[in-house]
mmCIF file of C-alpha atoms and ligand atoms in Angstrom:
data_model
loop_
_atom_site.group_PDB
_atom_site.id
_atom_site.type_symbol
_atom_site.label_atom_id
_atom_site.label_comp_id
_atom_site.label_asym_id
_atom_site.label_seq_id
_atom_site.Cartn_x
_atom_site.Cartn_y
_atom_site.Cartn_z
ATOM 1 C CA MET A 111 -104.491 96.600 -181.598
ATOM 2 C CA ASN A 112 -102.659 98.404 -183.601
ATOM 3 C CA VAL A 113 -105.222 98.623 -186.700
ATOM 4 C CA LEU A 114 -104.459 100.056 -190.147
ATOM 5 C CA LEU A 115 -108.072 100.483 -192.016
ATOM 6 C CA THR A 116 -107.631 99.891 -195.809
ATOM 7 C CA GLY A 117 -110.297 101.975 -197.933
ATOM 8 C CA GLY A 118 -110.912 103.353 -193.876
ATOM 9 C CA ALA A 119 -112.754 106.391 -195.297
ATOM 10 C CA GLY A 120 -116.580 104.830 -196.937
ATOM 11 C CA TYR A 121 -119.469 103.863 -195.407
ATOM 12 C CA ILE A 122 -118.727 100.813 -193.454
ATOM 13 C CA GLY A 123 -114.694 101.526 -192.906
ATOM 14 C CA SER A 124 -116.085 104.880 -190.281
ATOM 15 C CA HIS A 125 -117.850 103.053 -188.113
ATOM 16 C CA VAL A 126 -116.061 100.407 -187.602
ATOM 17 C CA LEU A 127 -112.843 102.882 -186.969
ATOM 18 C CA ARG A 128 -115.402 104.235 -184.796
ATOM 19 C CA ALA A 129 -116.330 101.036 -182.522
ATOM 20 C CA LEU A 130 -112.660 99.853 -183.212
ATOM 21 C CA LEU A 131 -111.796 103.118 -180.934
ATOM 22 C CA ASP A 132 -114.453 102.954 -178.131
ATOM 23 C CA ALA A 133 -112.952 99.347 -177.823
ATOM 24 C CA GLY A 134 -109.706 101.598 -176.873
ATOM 25 C CA HIS A 135 -107.795 100.338 -180.306
ATOM 26 C CA ASN A 136 -105.142 102.189 -182.179
ATOM 27 C CA CYS A 137 -106.452 102.510 -185.703
ATOM 28 C CA ALA A 138 -104.881 104.896 -188.835
ATOM 29 C CA VAL A 139 -107.239 104.800 -192.211
ATOM 30 C CA TYR A 140 -105.633 104.300 -195.425
ATOM 31 C CA ASP A 141 -107.952 105.427 -198.188
ATOM 32 C CA SER A 142 -107.550 106.404 -202.078
ATOM 33 C CA LEU A 143 -110.676 109.044 -201.592
ATOM 34 C CA VAL A 144 -111.464 108.024 -204.891
ATOM 35 C CA LYS A 145 -114.862 106.309 -202.987
ATOM 36 C CA GLY A 146 -114.351 107.624 -199.420
ATOM 37 C CA HIS A 147 -114.389 110.763 -197.618
ATOM 38 C CA ALA A 148 -111.637 112.791 -195.840
ATOM 39 C CA ARG A 149 -114.615 114.224 -193.549
ATOM 40 C CA SER A 150 -115.424 110.504 -191.987
ATOM 41 C CA VAL A 151 -113.128 110.290 -191.003
ATOM 42 C CA ASP A 152 -111.474 113.818 -189.542
ATOM 43 C CA PRO A 153 -113.956 113.641 -186.194
ATOM 44 C CA THR A 154 -112.657 110.718 -184.615
ATOM 45 C CA GLY A 155 -108.595 112.156 -185.070
ATOM 46 C CA ALA A 156 -107.433 109.180 -186.289
ATOM 47 C CA ARG A 157 -104.639 109.422 -188.887
ATOM 48 C CA LEU A 158 -106.297 109.642 -192.351
ATOM 49 C CA ILE A 159 -102.821 108.304 -194.811
ATOM 50 C CA LEU A 160 -103.964 109.288 -198.708
ATOM 51 C CA GLY A 161 -103.154 106.095 -200.864
ATOM 52 C CA ASP A 162 -103.943 102.941 -203.143
ATOM 53 C CA VAL A 163 -103.892 99.426 -201.846
ATOM 54 C CA ALA A 164 -101.960 98.297 -204.634
ATOM 55 C CA ASP A 165 -99.506 101.075 -203.466
ATOM 56 C CA SER A 166 -96.670 98.999 -202.054
ATOM 57 C CA ARG A 167 -94.377 101.982 -201.505
ATOM 58 C CA THR A 168 -96.528 104.172 -199.463
ATOM 59 C CA LEU A 169 -98.589 101.126 -197.780
ATOM 60 C CA GLY A 170 -95.733 99.919 -197.040
ATOM 61 C CA GLN A 171 -94.262 102.744 -195.826
ATOM 62 C CA THR A 172 -97.487 102.860 -193.090
ATOM 63 C CA LEU A 173 -97.635 99.486 -191.825
ATOM 64 C CA ASP A 174 -94.232 100.562 -190.624
ATOM 65 C CA GLU A 175 -94.679 103.577 -189.270
ATOM 66 C CA ASN A 176 -97.641 102.860 -187.491
ATOM 67 C CA GLU A 177 -96.056 99.688 -186.123
ATOM 68 C CA ILE A 178 -99.183 97.928 -187.972
ATOM 69 C CA ASP A 179 -100.442 94.510 -186.680
ATOM 70 C CA THR A 180 -104.346 94.031 -187.946
ATOM 71 C CA VAL A 181 -105.508 95.260 -191.509
ATOM 72 C CA ILE A 182 -108.865 95.704 -192.123
ATOM 73 C CA ASN A 183 -109.353 96.215 -195.698
ATOM 74 C CA PHE A 184 -112.706 98.241 -196.773
ATOM 75 C CA ALA A 185 -111.314 98.901 -200.091
ATOM 76 C CA ALA A 186 -113.446 97.384 -203.127
ATOM 77 C CA PHE A 187 -116.068 98.445 -205.565
ATOM 78 C CA ILE A 188 -119.734 97.532 -204.700
ATOM 79 C CA GLU A 189 -122.062 97.370 -207.839
ATOM 80 C CA ALA A 190 -123.071 93.768 -208.053
ATOM 81 C CA GLY A 191 -125.195 95.636 -211.081
ATOM 82 C CA GLU A 192 -122.136 97.336 -212.557
ATOM 83 C CA SER A 193 -120.293 94.331 -212.037
ATOM 84 C CA VAL A 194 -121.919 92.704 -215.041
ATOM 85 C CA GLU A 195 -121.258 95.555 -217.230
ATOM 86 C CA LYS A 196 -117.683 96.521 -216.299
ATOM 87 C CA PRO A 197 -116.159 92.858 -214.922
ATOM 88 C CA GLU A 198 -112.331 93.987 -215.407
ATOM 89 C CA LYS A 199 -113.069 97.186 -213.250
ATOM 90 C CA TYR A 200 -113.754 94.777 -210.597
ATOM 91 C CA PHE A 201 -111.311 92.163 -210.564
ATOM 92 C CA HIS A 202 -109.015 94.317 -211.163
ATOM 93 C CA ASN A 203 -110.041 96.864 -208.184
ATOM 94 C CA ASN A 204 -111.245 94.263 -205.926
ATOM 95 C CA THR A 205 -108.998 90.787 -206.456
ATOM 96 C CA ILE A 206 -105.816 91.956 -208.447
ATOM 97 C CA LYS A 207 -105.279 94.742 -206.016
ATOM 98 C CA GLY A 208 -106.255 92.926 -202.493
ATOM 99 C CA LEU A 209 -103.156 90.407 -203.615
ATOM 100 C CA GLU A 210 -101.608 93.427 -204.372
ATOM 101 C CA LEU A 211 -102.132 94.075 -200.184
ATOM 102 C CA LEU A 212 -101.362 90.474 -199.588
ATOM 103 C CA GLU A 213 -97.948 90.497 -200.803
ATOM 104 C CA THR A 214 -97.475 94.508 -198.769
ATOM 105 C CA MET A 215 -98.340 92.548 -195.713
ATOM 106 C CA ARG A 216 -96.446 89.750 -196.466
ATOM 107 C CA ALA A 217 -93.565 92.622 -196.867
ATOM 108 C CA GLY A 218 -93.918 93.851 -194.033
ATOM 109 C CA GLY A 219 -94.674 91.060 -191.616
ATOM 110 C CA VAL A 220 -98.225 92.045 -190.283
ATOM 111 C CA LYS A 221 -100.665 89.001 -190.517
ATOM 112 C CA ARG A 222 -103.366 89.403 -189.366
ATOM 113 C CA ILE A 223 -106.329 90.533 -191.260
ATOM 114 C CA VAL A 224 -110.056 90.855 -191.252
ATOM 115 C CA PHE A 225 -111.335 90.886 -194.963
ATOM 116 C CA SER A 226 -114.958 92.757 -196.035
ATOM 117 C CA SER A 227 -117.006 89.788 -198.149
ATOM 118 C CA THR A 228 -119.890 89.536 -199.303
ATOM 119 C CA ALA A 229 -123.311 87.798 -199.746
ATOM 120 C CA ALA A 230 -122.897 87.585 -203.408
ATOM 121 C CA VAL A 231 -120.172 84.606 -203.057
ATOM 122 C CA TYR A 232 -123.568 81.803 -202.119
ATOM 123 C CA GLY A 233 -124.948 83.051 -205.985
ATOM 124 C CA SER A 234 -128.943 82.475 -205.571
ATOM 125 C CA PRO A 235 -128.944 80.240 -202.689
ATOM 126 C CA GLU A 236 -130.580 76.813 -202.769
ATOM 127 C CA ARG A 237 -131.805 77.807 -199.309
ATOM 128 C CA ILE A 238 -131.947 80.005 -197.052
ATOM 129 C CA PRO A 239 -131.080 81.622 -193.844
ATOM 130 C CA ILE A 240 -127.853 80.376 -195.300
ATOM 131 C CA GLU A 241 -125.148 79.173 -193.879
ATOM 132 C CA GLU A 242 -120.780 80.021 -194.744
ATOM 133 C CA THR A 243 -120.527 76.167 -195.210
ATOM 134 C CA ASP A 244 -123.414 76.388 -198.038
ATOM 135 C CA PRO A 245 -122.356 76.074 -202.032
ATOM 136 C CA LEU A 246 -120.355 79.474 -203.295
ATOM 137 C CA VAL A 247 -121.505 80.103 -206.973
ATOM 138 C CA PRO A 248 -121.087 83.918 -207.427
ATOM 139 C CA ILE A 249 -124.236 84.977 -210.420
ATOM 140 C CA ASN A 250 -121.499 88.592 -210.190
ATOM 141 C CA PRO A 251 -118.319 89.669 -211.207
ATOM 142 C CA TYR A 252 -118.629 91.274 -207.838
ATOM 143 C CA GLY A 253 -119.443 88.396 -205.906
ATOM 144 C CA ALA A 254 -116.508 86.217 -207.802
ATOM 145 C CA SER A 255 -113.598 89.515 -207.671
ATOM 146 C CA LYS A 256 -114.663 88.931 -203.690
ATOM 147 C CA LEU A 257 -114.408 84.879 -203.256
ATOM 148 C CA CYS A 258 -111.138 84.915 -205.135
ATOM 149 C CA VAL A 259 -109.702 86.674 -202.378
ATOM 150 C CA GLU A 260 -111.109 84.458 -199.839
ATOM 151 C CA TYR A 261 -109.460 81.693 -201.921
ATOM 152 C CA MET A 262 -105.997 83.557 -201.432
ATOM 153 C CA LEU A 263 -106.547 84.344 -198.114
ATOM 154 C CA ARG A 264 -106.654 80.651 -197.142
ATOM 155 C CA ALA A 265 -103.746 79.844 -199.246
ATOM 156 C CA TYR A 266 -101.820 82.330 -197.247
ATOM 157 C CA ALA A 267 -102.440 81.172 -193.652
ATOM 158 C CA HIS A 268 -101.349 78.128 -195.101
ATOM 159 C CA VAL A 269 -98.197 78.879 -196.849
ATOM 160 C CA TYR A 270 -97.326 82.430 -194.651
ATOM 161 C CA GLY A 271 -99.171 82.077 -191.557
ATOM 162 C CA ILE A 272 -101.235 84.654 -191.993
ATOM 163 C CA GLY A 273 -104.439 84.700 -189.429
ATOM 164 C CA GLY A 274 -107.710 86.126 -190.951
ATOM 165 C CA VAL A 275 -111.468 86.595 -190.524
ATOM 166 C CA VAL A 276 -113.763 87.072 -193.561
ATOM 167 C CA LEU A 277 -116.667 88.325 -192.703
ATOM 168 C CA ARG A 278 -119.617 88.199 -195.334
ATOM 169 C CA TYR A 279 -122.050 90.880 -194.991
ATOM 170 C CA PHE A 280 -125.645 90.810 -195.884
ATOM 171 C CA ASN A 281 -127.414 94.452 -197.231
ATOM 172 C CA VAL A 282 -126.213 97.187 -195.028
ATOM 173 C CA ALA A 283 -127.781 99.786 -193.763
ATOM 174 C CA GLY A 284 -128.858 102.810 -190.985
ATOM 175 C CA ALA A 285 -125.857 105.395 -189.946
ATOM 176 C CA HIS A 286 -124.364 106.133 -186.457
ATOM 177 C CA PRO A 287 -126.511 107.703 -183.496
ATOM 178 C CA SER A 288 -123.573 110.581 -183.543
ATOM 179 C CA GLY A 289 -124.148 112.094 -186.822
ATOM 180 C CA GLU A 290 -121.220 111.959 -187.441
ATOM 181 C CA THR A 291 -120.799 109.542 -190.488
ATOM 182 C CA GLY A 292 -123.582 107.952 -192.628
ATOM 183 C CA GLU A 293 -124.100 106.551 -196.783
ATOM 184 C CA ASP A 294 -122.698 108.565 -198.820
ATOM 185 C CA HIS A 295 -122.633 106.765 -202.287
ATOM 186 C CA THR A 296 -121.865 108.351 -205.599
ATOM 187 C CA PRO A 297 -123.712 107.477 -207.546
ATOM 188 C CA GLU A 298 -126.316 105.938 -204.940
ATOM 189 C CA THR A 299 -127.259 102.744 -206.301
ATOM 190 C CA HIS A 300 -128.785 100.960 -202.407
ATOM 191 C CA LEU A 301 -132.465 100.646 -202.218
ATOM 192 C CA VAL A 302 -132.988 102.522 -198.551
ATOM 193 C CA PRO A 303 -130.835 105.765 -199.345
ATOM 194 C CA LEU A 304 -132.737 105.689 -202.620
ATOM 195 C CA VAL A 305 -136.231 104.957 -200.990
ATOM 196 C CA LEU A 306 -135.421 107.881 -198.659
ATOM 197 C CA GLN A 307 -134.100 110.405 -201.799
ATOM 198 C CA VAL A 308 -138.147 110.496 -202.241
ATOM 199 C CA PRO A 309 -139.278 111.977 -198.965
ATOM 200 C CA LEU A 310 -136.295 114.009 -198.915
ATOM 201 C CA GLY A 311 -137.508 115.832 -202.341
ATOM 202 C CA MET A 312 -134.591 114.260 -204.574
ATOM 203 C CA ARG A 313 -136.085 112.121 -206.420
ATOM 204 C CA ASN A 314 -139.857 111.652 -206.990
ATOM 205 C CA ASP A 315 -140.359 107.907 -206.991
ATOM 206 C CA ILE A 316 -137.967 104.986 -206.108
ATOM 207 C CA LYS A 317 -137.841 102.045 -208.700
ATOM 208 C CA ILE A 318 -138.578 98.410 -207.984
ATOM 209 C CA PHE A 319 -135.990 96.334 -210.141
ATOM 210 C CA GLY A 320 -138.439 93.602 -211.079
ATOM 211 C CA ASP A 321 -142.291 92.476 -209.495
ATOM 212 C CA ASP A 322 -141.848 88.699 -211.323
ATOM 213 C CA TYR A 323 -138.672 87.302 -208.956
ATOM 214 C CA ASP A 324 -140.432 83.865 -207.113
ATOM 215 C CA THR A 325 -140.818 85.782 -203.753
ATOM 216 C CA PRO A 326 -144.089 86.179 -202.178
ATOM 217 C CA ASP A 327 -144.461 89.978 -203.497
ATOM 218 C CA GLY A 328 -142.426 89.505 -206.617
ATOM 219 C CA THR A 329 -139.576 91.512 -205.329
ATOM 220 C CA CYS A 330 -136.220 90.406 -204.173
ATOM 221 C CA ILE A 331 -135.630 89.824 -200.731
ATOM 222 C CA ARG A 332 -132.724 91.145 -198.354
ATOM 223 C CA ASP A 333 -131.025 90.295 -195.250
ATOM 224 C CA TYR A 334 -130.469 94.045 -193.302
ATOM 225 C CA ILE A 335 -127.913 94.245 -190.867
ATOM 226 C CA HIS A 336 -127.123 97.633 -189.130
ATOM 227 C CA VAL A 337 -123.573 99.256 -189.347
ATOM 228 C CA CYS A 338 -123.724 99.441 -186.337
ATOM 229 C CA ASP A 339 -124.284 95.824 -185.655
ATOM 230 C CA LEU A 340 -121.897 95.145 -188.825
ATOM 231 C CA SER A 341 -118.828 97.196 -186.814
ATOM 232 C CA GLU A 342 -119.163 95.303 -183.729
ATOM 233 C CA ALA A 343 -118.997 92.348 -185.485
ATOM 234 C CA HIS A 344 -115.272 93.680 -187.503
ATOM 235 C CA VAL A 345 -113.935 94.465 -183.813
ATOM 236 C CA LEU A 346 -114.613 91.136 -182.440
ATOM 237 C CA ALA A 347 -113.600 89.020 -185.513
ATOM 238 C CA ALA A 348 -110.413 91.580 -185.497
ATOM 239 C CA GLU A 349 -109.635 89.961 -181.658
ATOM 240 C CA ALA A 350 -110.762 86.766 -182.839
ATOM 241 C CA ILE A 351 -107.852 86.274 -185.284
ATOM 242 C CA GLU A 352 -105.635 83.700 -184.757
ATOM 243 C CA HIS A 353 -102.388 82.508 -186.288
ATOM 244 C CA GLY A 354 -102.644 80.284 -189.776
ATOM 245 C CA GLN A 355 -105.937 80.152 -189.781
ATOM 246 C CA ILE A 356 -109.003 81.455 -191.913
ATOM 247 C CA LYS A 357 -112.791 82.208 -190.095
ATOM 248 C CA THR A 358 -114.986 83.051 -192.107
ATOM 249 C CA TYR A 359 -119.057 84.572 -190.454
ATOM 250 C CA ASN A 360 -121.631 85.587 -191.927
ATOM 251 C CA LEU A 361 -123.260 89.083 -191.262
ATOM 252 C CA GLY A 362 -126.954 89.428 -191.282
ATOM 253 C CA ASN A 363 -130.202 89.320 -188.832
ATOM 254 C CA GLY A 364 -132.107 85.756 -190.303
ATOM 255 C CA GLU A 365 -134.577 87.943 -191.467
ATOM 256 C CA GLY A 366 -135.742 88.968 -195.089
ATOM 257 C CA PHE A 367 -137.514 91.677 -196.673
ATOM 258 C CA SER A 368 -138.316 92.571 -199.601
ATOM 259 C CA VAL A 369 -137.931 95.800 -201.585
ATOM 260 C CA ARG A 370 -141.937 96.617 -201.012
ATOM 261 C CA GLU A 371 -141.084 95.685 -197.431
ATOM 262 C CA VAL A 372 -138.610 98.197 -197.295
ATOM 263 C CA ILE A 373 -140.301 100.918 -198.819
ATOM 264 C CA GLU A 374 -143.500 100.551 -196.785
ATOM 265 C CA THR A 375 -140.961 100.792 -193.415
ATOM 266 C CA CYS A 376 -139.793 103.952 -194.965
ATOM 267 C CA ARG A 377 -143.027 105.198 -195.593
ATOM 268 C CA GLU A 378 -143.930 104.556 -192.010
ATOM 269 C CA VAL A 379 -140.401 106.197 -190.727
ATOM 270 C CA THR A 380 -140.710 108.969 -192.637
ATOM 271 C CA ASN A 381 -144.738 109.331 -193.025
ATOM 272 C CA HIS A 382 -144.271 110.626 -196.546
ATOM 273 C CA GLU A 383 -146.199 108.677 -199.405
ATOM 274 C CA ILE A 384 -143.037 107.274 -201.365
ATOM 275 C CA PRO A 385 -144.332 106.602 -204.570
ATOM 276 C CA SER A 386 -143.026 103.747 -206.569
ATOM 277 C CA GLN A 387 -142.647 102.068 -210.211
ATOM 278 C CA VAL A 388 -141.836 98.355 -211.181
ATOM 279 C CA THR A 389 -139.116 98.781 -213.902
ATOM 280 C CA PRO A 390 -137.189 95.386 -215.303
ATOM 281 C CA ARG A 391 -134.892 93.091 -213.604
ATOM 282 C CA ARG A 392 -131.123 94.092 -212.912
ATOM 283 C CA PRO A 393 -128.835 92.243 -214.296
ATOM 284 C CA GLY A 394 -126.677 90.135 -211.351
ATOM 285 C CA ASP A 395 -129.818 90.142 -208.418
ATOM 286 C CA PRO A 396 -130.980 86.793 -206.557
ATOM 287 C CA PRO A 397 -134.046 86.646 -205.793
ATOM 288 C CA GLY A 398 -133.387 86.178 -202.040
ATOM 289 C CA LEU A 399 -130.813 86.486 -199.431
ATOM 290 C CA VAL A 400 -130.823 85.883 -195.647
ATOM 291 C CA ALA A 401 -128.306 84.993 -193.215
ATOM 292 C CA SER A 402 -127.829 82.575 -190.437
ATOM 293 C CA SER A 403 -125.340 84.778 -188.208
ATOM 294 C CA ARG A 404 -125.435 82.037 -185.869
ATOM 295 C CA LYS A 405 -121.904 81.310 -185.961
ATOM 296 C CA ALA A 406 -120.667 84.889 -185.855
ATOM 297 C CA ILE A 407 -122.982 84.722 -182.628
ATOM 298 C CA ASP A 408 -121.978 81.508 -180.943
ATOM 299 C CA GLU A 409 -118.052 81.998 -181.934
ATOM 300 C CA LEU A 410 -117.709 85.706 -181.920
ATOM 301 C CA GLY A 411 -120.076 86.144 -178.991
ATOM 302 C CA TRP A 412 -121.869 89.231 -181.279
ATOM 303 C CA LYS A 413 -125.147 90.784 -180.088
ATOM 304 C CA PRO A 414 -126.156 92.791 -182.906
ATOM 305 C CA ARG A 415 -128.237 95.551 -180.960
ATOM 306 C CA PHE A 416 -130.005 97.203 -183.638
ATOM 307 C CA ALA A 417 -131.925 94.564 -185.452
ATOM 308 C CA GLU A 418 -135.135 96.185 -186.360
ATOM 309 C CA LEU A 419 -135.740 97.147 -189.871
ATOM 310 C CA LYS A 420 -137.649 100.015 -188.391
ATOM 311 C CA THR A 421 -134.674 101.025 -185.901
ATOM 312 C CA ILE A 422 -131.911 100.567 -189.341
ATOM 313 C CA VAL A 423 -134.269 103.038 -191.175
ATOM 314 C CA THR A 424 -135.352 105.421 -188.860
ATOM 315 C CA ASP A 425 -130.784 106.096 -188.429
ATOM 316 C CA ALA A 426 -130.667 106.679 -191.742
ATOM 317 C CA TRP A 427 -133.327 108.667 -192.029
ATOM 318 C CA ALA A 428 -131.843 110.902 -189.263
ATOM 319 C CA TRP A 429 -128.331 110.840 -191.263
ATOM 320 C CA HIS A 430 -130.415 111.812 -194.626
ATOM 321 C CA GLN A 431 -132.138 114.808 -193.190
ATOM 322 C CA ASN A 432 -129.078 116.479 -191.334
ATOM 323 C CA HIS A 433 -127.332 115.601 -194.615
ATOM 324 C CA PRO A 434 -129.519 115.563 -198.093
ATOM 325 C CA ASP A 435 -126.157 115.763 -200.010
ATOM 326 C CA GLY A 436 -123.694 113.525 -197.826
ATOM 327 C CA TYR A 437 -120.241 114.979 -197.291
ATOM 328 C CA ASP A 438 -120.661 117.298 -199.827
ATOM 329 C CA ASP A 439 -116.906 116.761 -200.183
HETATM 330 N N1 UFG B 512 -133.439 98.205 -205.235
HETATM 331 C C1 UFG B 512 -134.497 97.981 -206.535
HETATM 332 N N2 UFG B 512 -134.408 99.680 -206.519
HETATM 333 C C2 UFG B 512 -133.554 100.100 -206.083
HETATM 334 C C3 UFG B 512 -131.897 100.043 -206.043
HETATM 335 C C4 UFG B 512 -132.275 98.664 -205.539
HETATM 336 O O1 UFG B 512 -135.506 97.655 -206.370
HETATM 337 O O2 UFG B 512 -133.496 101.314 -206.887
HETATM 338 C C5 UFG B 512 -132.951 96.860 -205.201
HETATM 339 C C6 UFG B 512 -132.551 95.501 -205.481
HETATM 340 O O3 UFG B 512 -132.730 95.534 -206.893
HETATM 341 C C7 UFG B 512 -132.215 94.566 -204.688
HETATM 342 C C8 UFG B 512 -132.324 95.419 -203.323
HETATM 343 O O4 UFG B 512 -133.021 96.234 -203.335
HETATM 344 O O5 UFG B 512 -133.135 93.541 -204.954
HETATM 345 C C9 UFG B 512 -131.178 95.403 -202.258
HETATM 346 O O6 UFG B 512 -130.620 96.310 -203.356
HETATM 347 P P1 UFG B 512 -129.065 97.152 -203.369
HETATM 348 O O7 UFG B 512 -128.351 97.577 -204.426
HETATM 349 O O8 UFG B 512 -129.308 97.619 -201.941
HETATM 350 O O9 UFG B 512 -128.193 95.697 -202.259
HETATM 351 P P2 UFG B 512 -127.945 94.058 -203.130
HETATM 352 O O10 UFG B 512 -128.497 93.367 -202.618
HETATM 353 O O11 UFG B 512 -127.843 94.555 -204.493
HETATM 354 O O12 UFG B 512 -126.252 94.976 -203.273
HETATM 355 C C10 UFG B 512 -125.962 94.631 -201.583
HETATM 356 C C11 UFG B 512 -124.109 95.284 -201.438
HETATM 357 C C12 UFG B 512 -123.476 94.453 -201.903
HETATM 358 C C13 UFG B 512 -123.498 92.709 -200.733
HETATM 359 C C14 UFG B 512 -125.274 92.567 -201.033
HETATM 360 C C15 UFG B 512 -126.017 91.456 -200.248
HETATM 361 O O13 UFG B 512 -124.645 96.490 -202.393
HETATM 362 O O14 UFG B 512 -122.554 94.862 -201.696
HETATM 363 O O15 UFG B 512 -125.754 93.632 -200.901
HETATM 364 O O16 UFG B 512 -126.427 91.145 -200.633
HETATM 365 F F1 UFG B 512 -122.647 92.425 -201.635
#
């Protein structure tokens, strides 16, 4: 395949890039570098084109020049909490620009897409583990902004024959074993990197956003997945695209860990004390999100290799110790 990774210079895109290259596919990366890092792409030798997904001219030219047959779209804002305060930012960037991307693909005759969706489309689920057919009732604009694109994809598949795979990510963490790429968000909002900033001496403690949820220890439960396992699923997904069909898969490990359990695992891995402090809930946070990924395992043949939370944290820790300031670019 000739794959264009839009938003491919970000945390997840830079890992998927390596998995696709390892599988023998041709790849180019298209990124505005508003959130992404050129240095996450550089070591791979893949071509990096600077542009916004809504810039139809540059994107159209890129599709054409690189004879792209498949797009994997990572370009999005991802902070559920911020989306509650600034919904317009999320609907504009994720939804409207998602439509622009589809239109440019249509104009260029590119009919295959893998789309990064999220567990946030389920809102506060009535049961866990969550299956793909469970109700879609996002409780924050971030989840809603992604769900809109899922609906667009189905319409485009029906009318224009687009083939696609929607991947609903649960909580992605960890880093590439090469040490070349890992997590570097500004601002950082994700739990694992924030906890690891304590042993790195970059913060005094970790804030626990609420301990009054209806969960065993009162803190939120999430399903953590290693970014390399998630990346393998993208390769399989891209290879499984079928004309005029949209397939949807959850990607998680099927096991939930509370915020307190994640902090405890970070203590074990780093051998540091890691003080914590309970603060009020963060708006837009559902109490528990745990995936059933049975469908991805059965249909895509996906085999997660790094399912242990300790492995995920260990790999994240190796990256952050070597890159305490991220890419610093
Ligand atoms: N948390 C804290 N303290 C912090 C940071 C986070 O207690 O300093 C808590 C959150 O309240 C939440 C859990 O840790 O309960 C995980 O929070 P993250 O911000 O790491 O991840 P989210 O679950 O909010 O969101 C992530 C991705 C989304 C994706 C979602 C799916 O950012 O893109 O997982 O579960 F949609």
